[in-house]
């Protein structure tokens, strides 16, 4: 059975993110998409618009010296414009290491991502890593 188009879209996004392919990522989002990053760290908050979102991804790489890694483990869809991912991530920053699970709730309209709500398994560890 073929994978749902929303799952394919999200997988394409993770693959582009892993390659650092910002042009592909831009093409997967609406111009006014918003990425909500949890916690109290330097990258936390609501980042609205493609440029703001891609800047967060750029800063993520810079702040971790290119050590940030994410492994997509599962994509769940509801057929009504939502996809939920489960992933594992790790990175090093300023003498600290993080190795945790997370996920993103995607809202999709047509064939474009409009909203990304990020969640992490250990919010305290995430806040400490990004402090």
PDB file of C-alpha atoms in Angstrom:
ATOM      1  CA  UNK A   1       0.000   0.000   0.000  1.00  0.00           C
ATOM      2  CA  UNK A   2       1.334   3.450  -0.913  1.00  0.00           C
ATOM      3  CA  UNK A   3       2.268   5.848   1.849  1.00  0.00           C
ATOM      4  CA  UNK A   4      -0.147   8.737   2.456  1.00  0.00           C
ATOM      5  CA  UNK A   5       0.878  11.977   0.654  1.00  0.00           C
ATOM      6  CA  UNK A   6       1.170  13.853   3.965  1.00  0.00           C
ATOM      7  CA  UNK A   7       3.597  11.229   5.273  1.00  0.00           C
ATOM      8  CA  UNK A   8       5.581  11.496   2.032  1.00  0.00           C
ATOM      9  CA  UNK A   9       5.698  15.298   2.379  1.00  0.00           C
ATOM     10  CA  UNK A  10       6.985  15.106   5.949  1.00  0.00           C
ATOM     11  CA  UNK A  11       9.585  12.457   5.070  1.00  0.00           C
ATOM     12  CA  UNK A  12      10.786  14.667   2.224  1.00  0.00           C
ATOM     13  CA  UNK A  13      11.154  17.510   4.743  1.00  0.00           C
ATOM     14  CA  UNK A  14      13.216  15.423   7.156  1.00  0.00           C
ATOM     15  CA  UNK A  15      15.435  14.248   4.297  1.00  0.00           C
ATOM     16  CA  UNK A  16      15.963  17.840   3.114  1.00  0.00           C
ATOM     17  CA  UNK A  17      16.696  18.999   6.677  1.00  0.00           C
ATOM     18  CA  UNK A  18      19.271  16.229   7.107  1.00  0.00           C
ATOM     19  CA  UNK A  19      20.996  17.277   3.864  1.00  0.00           C
ATOM     20  CA  UNK A  20      20.826  20.975   4.759  1.00  0.00           C
ATOM     21  CA  UNK A  21      18.711  21.585   1.642  1.00  0.00           C
ATOM     22  CA  UNK A  22      16.984  24.829   2.598  1.00  0.00           C
ATOM     23  CA  UNK A  23      15.575  25.395  -0.915  1.00  0.00           C
ATOM     24  CA  UNK A  24      13.607  22.158  -0.748  1.00  0.00           C
ATOM     25  CA  UNK A  25      12.427  22.962   2.788  1.00  0.00           C
ATOM     26  CA  UNK A  26      11.242  26.392   1.637  1.00  0.00           C
ATOM     27  CA  UNK A  27       9.220  24.749  -1.110  1.00  0.00           C
ATOM     28  CA  UNK A  28       7.452  22.439   1.347  1.00  0.00           C
ATOM     29  CA  UNK A  29       6.088  25.276   3.527  1.00  0.00           C
ATOM     30  CA  UNK A  30       3.602  28.047   2.983  1.00  0.00           C
ATOM     31  CA  UNK A  31       5.066  31.551   3.042  1.00  0.00           C
ATOM     32  CA  UNK A  32       3.431  32.230   6.410  1.00  0.00           C
ATOM     33  CA  UNK A  33       4.151  28.867   8.060  1.00  0.00           C
ATOM     34  CA  UNK A  34       5.007  28.896  11.767  1.00  0.00           C
ATOM     35  CA  UNK A  35       7.387  26.616  13.655  1.00  0.00           C
ATOM     36  CA  UNK A  36       6.763  26.527  17.408  1.00  0.00           C
ATOM     37  CA  UNK A  37       9.942  25.524  19.296  1.00  0.00           C
ATOM     38  CA  UNK A  38       9.367  24.494  22.928  1.00  0.00           C
ATOM     39  CA  UNK A  39      11.264  25.571  25.986  1.00  0.00           C
ATOM     40  CA  UNK A  40      13.173  28.607  27.181  1.00  0.00           C
ATOM     41  CA  UNK A  41      16.388  28.296  25.173  1.00  0.00           C
ATOM     42  CA  UNK A  42      17.869  30.626  22.589  1.00  0.00           C
ATOM     43  CA  UNK A  43      15.902  29.035  19.720  1.00  0.00           C
ATOM     44  CA  UNK A  44      12.589  28.674  21.593  1.00  0.00           C
ATOM     45  CA  UNK A  45       9.473  30.512  20.541  1.00  0.00           C
ATOM     46  CA  UNK A  46       7.201  30.972  17.556  1.00  0.00           C
ATOM     47  CA  UNK A  47       9.035  31.487  14.270  1.00  0.00           C
ATOM     48  CA  UNK A  48       6.660  32.783  11.601  1.00  0.00           C
ATOM     49  CA  UNK A  49       7.419  32.733   7.893  1.00  0.00           C
ATOM     50  CA  UNK A  50       9.788  30.701   5.769  1.00  0.00           C
ATOM     51  CA  UNK A  51      12.755  33.014   6.357  1.00  0.00           C
ATOM     52  CA  UNK A  52      12.362  32.914  10.148  1.00  0.00           C
ATOM     53  CA  UNK A  53      12.002  29.131  10.170  1.00  0.00           C
ATOM     54  CA  UNK A  54      14.991  28.559   7.929  1.00  0.00           C
ATOM     55  CA  UNK A  55      17.019  30.949  10.079  1.00  0.00           C
ATOM     56  CA  UNK A  56      16.260  28.784  13.124  1.00  0.00           C
ATOM     57  CA  UNK A  57      17.487  25.724  11.217  1.00  0.00           C
ATOM     58  CA  UNK A  58      20.647  27.598  10.195  1.00  0.00           C
ATOM     59  CA  UNK A  59      21.261  28.686  13.799  1.00  0.00           C
ATOM     60  CA  UNK A  60      20.654  25.121  14.997  1.00  0.00           C
ATOM     61  CA  UNK A  61      23.564  23.993  12.845  1.00  0.00           C
ATOM     62  CA  UNK A  62      25.775  26.901  13.871  1.00  0.00           C
ATOM     63  CA  UNK A  63      25.096  26.591  17.603  1.00  0.00           C
ATOM     64  CA  UNK A  64      25.895  22.870  17.563  1.00  0.00           C
ATOM     65  CA  UNK A  65      28.925  23.156  15.296  1.00  0.00           C
ATOM     66  CA  UNK A  66      27.190  20.906  12.771  1.00  0.00           C
ATOM     67  CA  UNK A  67      26.740  18.083  15.299  1.00  0.00           C
ATOM     68  CA  UNK A  68      22.927  18.160  15.358  1.00  0.00           C
ATOM     69  CA  UNK A  69      21.520  14.863  14.062  1.00  0.00           C
ATOM     70  CA  UNK A  70      17.935  13.731  13.740  1.00  0.00           C
ATOM     71  CA  UNK A  71      16.647  10.271  12.907  1.00  0.00           C
ATOM     72  CA  UNK A  72      13.022  10.018  11.812  1.00  0.00           C
ATOM     73  CA  UNK A  73      11.462   6.957  13.410  1.00  0.00           C
ATOM     74  CA  UNK A  74       7.775   7.173  12.546  1.00  0.00           C
ATOM     75  CA  UNK A  75       5.191   9.276  10.725  1.00  0.00           C
ATOM     76  CA  UNK A  76       1.515   9.102  11.689  1.00  0.00           C
ATOM     77  CA  UNK A  77      -1.279  10.723   9.650  1.00  0.00           C
ATOM     78  CA  UNK A  78      -4.991  11.304  10.136  1.00  0.00           C
ATOM     79  CA  UNK A  79      -6.017  12.015   6.542  1.00  0.00           C
ATOM     80  CA  UNK A  80      -7.388  15.414   7.619  1.00  0.00           C
ATOM     81  CA  UNK A  81      -4.276  17.543   7.249  1.00  0.00           C
ATOM     82  CA  UNK A  82      -2.242  16.432  10.245  1.00  0.00           C
ATOM     83  CA  UNK A  83       0.924  14.395  10.493  1.00  0.00           C
ATOM     84  CA  UNK A  84       2.819  13.541  13.664  1.00  0.00           C
ATOM     85  CA  UNK A  85       6.433  12.448  13.677  1.00  0.00           C
ATOM     86  CA  UNK A  86       8.504  10.656  16.259  1.00  0.00           C
ATOM     87  CA  UNK A  87      12.237  11.149  15.989  1.00  0.00           C
ATOM     88  CA  UNK A  88      15.479  10.858  17.915  1.00  0.00           C
ATOM     89  CA  UNK A  89      17.981  13.694  18.043  1.00  0.00           C
ATOM     90  CA  UNK A  90      21.424  14.385  19.425  1.00  0.00           C
ATOM     91  CA  UNK A  91      23.884  17.277  19.432  1.00  0.00           C
ATOM     92  CA  UNK A  92      26.821  18.824  21.226  1.00  0.00           C
ATOM     93  CA  UNK A  93      27.028  22.462  22.296  1.00  0.00           C
ATOM     94  CA  UNK A  94      29.380  24.326  24.630  1.00  0.00           C
ATOM     95  CA  UNK A  95      30.545  21.201  26.431  1.00  0.00           C
ATOM     96  CA  UNK A  96      27.025  19.784  26.747  1.00  0.00           C
ATOM     97  CA  UNK A  97      25.495  16.781  24.974  1.00  0.00           C
ATOM     98  CA  UNK A  98      21.852  16.033  24.331  1.00  0.00           C
ATOM     99  CA  UNK A  99      20.416  12.707  23.239  1.00  0.00           C
ATOM    100  CA  UNK A 100      16.620  12.667  23.358  1.00  0.00           C
ATOM    101  CA  UNK A 101      13.378  11.810  21.614  1.00  0.00           C
ATOM    102  CA  UNK A 102      10.979  14.300  20.139  1.00  0.00           C
ATOM    103  CA  UNK A 103       8.320  14.841  17.581  1.00  0.00           C
ATOM    104  CA  UNK A 104       6.522  17.409  15.516  1.00  0.00           C
ATOM    105  CA  UNK A 105       2.817  17.899  14.886  1.00  0.00           C
ATOM    106  CA  UNK A 106       2.463  19.148  11.314  1.00  0.00           C
ATOM    107  CA  UNK A 107      -0.564  20.921   9.895  1.00  0.00           C
ATOM    108  CA  UNK A 108      -0.805  20.556   6.138  1.00  0.00           C
ATOM    109  CA  UNK A 109      -3.079  22.386   3.730  1.00  0.00           C
ATOM    110  CA  UNK A 110      -3.103  21.041   0.202  1.00  0.00           C
ATOM    111  CA  UNK A 111       0.478  19.936  -0.292  1.00  0.00           C
ATOM    112  CA  UNK A 112       2.234  22.488   1.932  1.00  0.00           C
ATOM    113  CA  UNK A 113       3.114  22.618   5.615  1.00  0.00           C
ATOM    114  CA  UNK A 114       1.447  25.507   7.445  1.00  0.00           C
ATOM    115  CA  UNK A 115       2.383  24.837  11.056  1.00  0.00           C
ATOM    116  CA  UNK A 116       4.942  22.799  12.985  1.00  0.00           C
ATOM    117  CA  UNK A 117       4.468  22.225  16.727  1.00  0.00           C
ATOM    118  CA  UNK A 118       7.630  20.658  18.110  1.00  0.00           C
ATOM    119  CA  UNK A 119       7.669  18.526  21.275  1.00  0.00           C
ATOM    120  CA  UNK A 120      10.504  16.891  23.226  1.00  0.00           C
ATOM    121  CA  UNK A 121      10.595  14.023  25.707  1.00  0.00           C
ATOM    122  CA  UNK A 122      12.724  15.830  28.304  1.00  0.00           C
ATOM    123  CA  UNK A 123      11.973  19.551  28.334  1.00  0.00           C
ATOM    124  CA  UNK A 124      14.291  20.224  31.296  1.00  0.00           C
ATOM    125  CA  UNK A 125      17.252  18.651  29.476  1.00  0.00           C
ATOM    126  CA  UNK A 126      16.396  20.617  26.331  1.00  0.00           C
ATOM    127  CA  UNK A 127      16.200  23.878  28.264  1.00  0.00           C
ATOM    128  CA  UNK A 128      19.558  23.146  29.920  1.00  0.00           C
ATOM    129  CA  UNK A 129      21.208  22.281  26.594  1.00  0.00           C
ATOM    130  CA  UNK A 130      20.027  25.496  24.913  1.00  0.00           C
ATOM    131  CA  UNK A 131      20.631  27.794  27.918  1.00  0.00           C
TER     132      UNK A 131
END
